[in-house]
Short mmCIF file of C-alpha atoms in Angstrom, two decimals:
data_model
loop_
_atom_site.label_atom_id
_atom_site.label_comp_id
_atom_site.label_asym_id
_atom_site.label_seq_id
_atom_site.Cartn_x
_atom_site.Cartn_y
_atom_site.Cartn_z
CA UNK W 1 151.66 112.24 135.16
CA UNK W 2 149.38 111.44 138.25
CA UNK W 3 147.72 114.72 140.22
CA UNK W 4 148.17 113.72 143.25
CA UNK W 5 147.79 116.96 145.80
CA UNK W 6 149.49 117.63 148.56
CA UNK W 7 146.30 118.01 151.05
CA UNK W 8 143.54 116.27 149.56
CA UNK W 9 140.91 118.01 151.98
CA UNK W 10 141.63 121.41 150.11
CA UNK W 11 141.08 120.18 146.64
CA UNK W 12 138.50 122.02 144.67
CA UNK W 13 137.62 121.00 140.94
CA UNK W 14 138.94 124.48 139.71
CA UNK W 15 142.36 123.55 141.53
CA UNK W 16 142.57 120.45 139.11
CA UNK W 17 144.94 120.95 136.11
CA UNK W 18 142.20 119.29 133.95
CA UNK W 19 139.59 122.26 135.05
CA UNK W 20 138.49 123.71 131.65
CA UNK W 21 137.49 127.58 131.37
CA UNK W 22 133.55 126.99 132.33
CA UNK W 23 134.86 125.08 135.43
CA UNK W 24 133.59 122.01 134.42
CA UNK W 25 136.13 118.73 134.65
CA UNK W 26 137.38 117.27 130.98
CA UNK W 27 140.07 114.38 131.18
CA UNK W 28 143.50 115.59 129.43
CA UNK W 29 144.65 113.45 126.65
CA UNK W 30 147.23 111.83 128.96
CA UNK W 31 146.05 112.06 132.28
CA UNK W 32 148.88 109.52 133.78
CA UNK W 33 151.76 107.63 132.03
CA UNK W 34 152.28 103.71 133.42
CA UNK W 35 156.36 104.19 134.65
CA UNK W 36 156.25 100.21 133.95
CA UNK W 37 158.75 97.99 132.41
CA UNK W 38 162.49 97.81 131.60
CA UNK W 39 162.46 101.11 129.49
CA UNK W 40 161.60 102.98 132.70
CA UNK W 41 164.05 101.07 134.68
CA UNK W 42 161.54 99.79 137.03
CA UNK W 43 161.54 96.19 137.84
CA UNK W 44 157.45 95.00 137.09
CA UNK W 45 156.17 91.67 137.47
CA UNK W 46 153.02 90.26 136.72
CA UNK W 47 150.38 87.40 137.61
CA UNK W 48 147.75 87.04 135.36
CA UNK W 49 144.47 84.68 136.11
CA UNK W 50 141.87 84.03 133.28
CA UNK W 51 139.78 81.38 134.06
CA UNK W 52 136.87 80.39 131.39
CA UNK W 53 136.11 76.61 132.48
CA UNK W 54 133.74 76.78 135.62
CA UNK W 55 132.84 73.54 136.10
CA UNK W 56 129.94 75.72 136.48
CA UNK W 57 128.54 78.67 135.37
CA UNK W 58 131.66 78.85 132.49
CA UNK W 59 132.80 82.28 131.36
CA UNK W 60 133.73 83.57 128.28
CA UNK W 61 136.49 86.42 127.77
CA UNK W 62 138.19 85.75 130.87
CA UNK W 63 141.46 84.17 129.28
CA UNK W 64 141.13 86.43 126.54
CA UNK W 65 141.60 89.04 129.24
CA UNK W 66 144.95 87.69 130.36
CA UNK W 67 146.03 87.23 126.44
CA UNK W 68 145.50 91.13 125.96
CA UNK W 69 147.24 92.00 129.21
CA UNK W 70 150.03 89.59 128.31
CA UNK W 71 150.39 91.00 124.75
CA UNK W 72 150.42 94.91 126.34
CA UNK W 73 152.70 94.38 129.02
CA UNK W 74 155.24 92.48 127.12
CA UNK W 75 154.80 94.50 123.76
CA UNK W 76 154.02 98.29 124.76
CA UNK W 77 155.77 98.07 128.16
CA UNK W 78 158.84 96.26 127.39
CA UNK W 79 157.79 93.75 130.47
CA UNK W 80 159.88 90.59 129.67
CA UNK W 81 157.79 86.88 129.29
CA UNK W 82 160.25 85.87 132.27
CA UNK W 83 158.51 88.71 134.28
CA UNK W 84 155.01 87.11 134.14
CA UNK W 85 153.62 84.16 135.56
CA UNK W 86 150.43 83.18 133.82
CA UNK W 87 147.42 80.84 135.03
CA UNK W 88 144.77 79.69 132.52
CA UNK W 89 141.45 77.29 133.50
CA UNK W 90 142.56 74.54 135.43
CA UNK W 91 146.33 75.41 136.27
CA UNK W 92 144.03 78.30 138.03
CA UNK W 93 143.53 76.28 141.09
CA UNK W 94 143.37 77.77 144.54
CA UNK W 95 147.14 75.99 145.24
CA UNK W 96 148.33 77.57 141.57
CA UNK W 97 147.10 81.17 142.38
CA UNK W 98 149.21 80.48 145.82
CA UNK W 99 152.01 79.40 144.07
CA UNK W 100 151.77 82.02 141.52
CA UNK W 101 151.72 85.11 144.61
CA UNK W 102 155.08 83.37 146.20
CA UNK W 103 156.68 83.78 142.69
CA UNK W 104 155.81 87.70 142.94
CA UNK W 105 156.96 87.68 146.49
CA UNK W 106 160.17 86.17 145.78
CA UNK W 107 160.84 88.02 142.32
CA UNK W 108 160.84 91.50 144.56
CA UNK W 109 159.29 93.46 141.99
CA UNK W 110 159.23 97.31 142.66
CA UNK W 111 155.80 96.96 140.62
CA UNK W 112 153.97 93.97 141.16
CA UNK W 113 150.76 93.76 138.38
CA UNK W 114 147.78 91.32 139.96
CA UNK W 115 144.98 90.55 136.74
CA UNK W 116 142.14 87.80 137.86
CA UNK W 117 139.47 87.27 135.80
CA UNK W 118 136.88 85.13 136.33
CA UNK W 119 134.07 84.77 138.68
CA UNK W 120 134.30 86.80 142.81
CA UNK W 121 132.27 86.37 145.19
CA UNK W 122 131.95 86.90 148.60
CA UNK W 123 132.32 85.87 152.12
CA UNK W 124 131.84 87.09 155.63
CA UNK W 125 134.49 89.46 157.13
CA UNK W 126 136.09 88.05 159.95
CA UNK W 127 138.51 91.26 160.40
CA UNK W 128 136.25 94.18 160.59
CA UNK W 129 137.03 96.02 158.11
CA UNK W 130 134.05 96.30 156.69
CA UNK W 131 132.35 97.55 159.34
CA UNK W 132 132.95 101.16 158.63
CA UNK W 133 130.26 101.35 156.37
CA UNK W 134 131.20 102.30 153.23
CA UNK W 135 130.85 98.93 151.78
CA UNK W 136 127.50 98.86 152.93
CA UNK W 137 128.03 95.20 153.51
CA UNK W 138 129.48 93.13 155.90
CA UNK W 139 131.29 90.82 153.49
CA UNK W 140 134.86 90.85 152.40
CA UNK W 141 135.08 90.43 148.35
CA UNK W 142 137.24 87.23 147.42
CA UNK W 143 138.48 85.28 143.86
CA UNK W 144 137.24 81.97 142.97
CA UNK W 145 139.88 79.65 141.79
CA UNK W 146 138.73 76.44 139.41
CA UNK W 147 138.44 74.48 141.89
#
């Protein structure tokens, strides 16, 4: 289960239900429980971007990444193949990715998983949003695609 408190401006670390005796914070053995998949009668979806072949600066792990996420959603949480959509390398193109976020807008998930990996970078912000400081930066973060 999640803590999530009502007020967050009155939470103390003694008011946490993971406070041990000497007040000091330990993590409970199952601090939250994903309510994913078809056991839980929750429609999830789920894109997942690895991309390896940079043309350059290659990775290495990155569709590896996806394969583990693919295995754990569709094995542990019951999350059908059907209810992924799955870019590897080059079908990892900026037009795929697009494609691939219309498919989870149109399948209406009431969880919708995102995975990229692969190299980010970054690039000016044009909204402000960044400008109240606690990014430090005035950049917005962004994916790179294969292409």
């Amino acid at each position: 289960m999640l803590y999530v408190p009502q007020d967050p401006s009155t939470v103390s670390l003694s008011s946490l239900p993971c406070s041990s005796e000497q007040g000091i914070a330990k993590r409970p053995e199952r601090f939250w429980e994903p309510k994913i998949g078809k056991n839980k009668g929750v429609k999830t979806c789920a894109l997942l971007i690895g991309i390896n072949n940079y043309k350059r600066l290659p990775l290495q792990g990155c569709v590896n990444d996806v394969r583990a996420m693919f295995e754990a959603l569709t094995e542990r949480h019951s999350i059908g193949p059907g209810d992924t959509y799955t870019l590897l390398d080059g079908q990892a193109t900026r037009a795929g990715i697009l494609q691939g976020l219309q498919w989870l807008a149109v399948e209406g998930p009431d969880v919708a998983i995102v995975l990229f990996s692969g190299h980010g970078t970054r690039v000016p912000d044009l909204d402000g949003d960044e400008a109240r400081g606690w990014s430090g930066t005035k950049y917005d973060q962004a994916i790179v695609p294969v292409d």
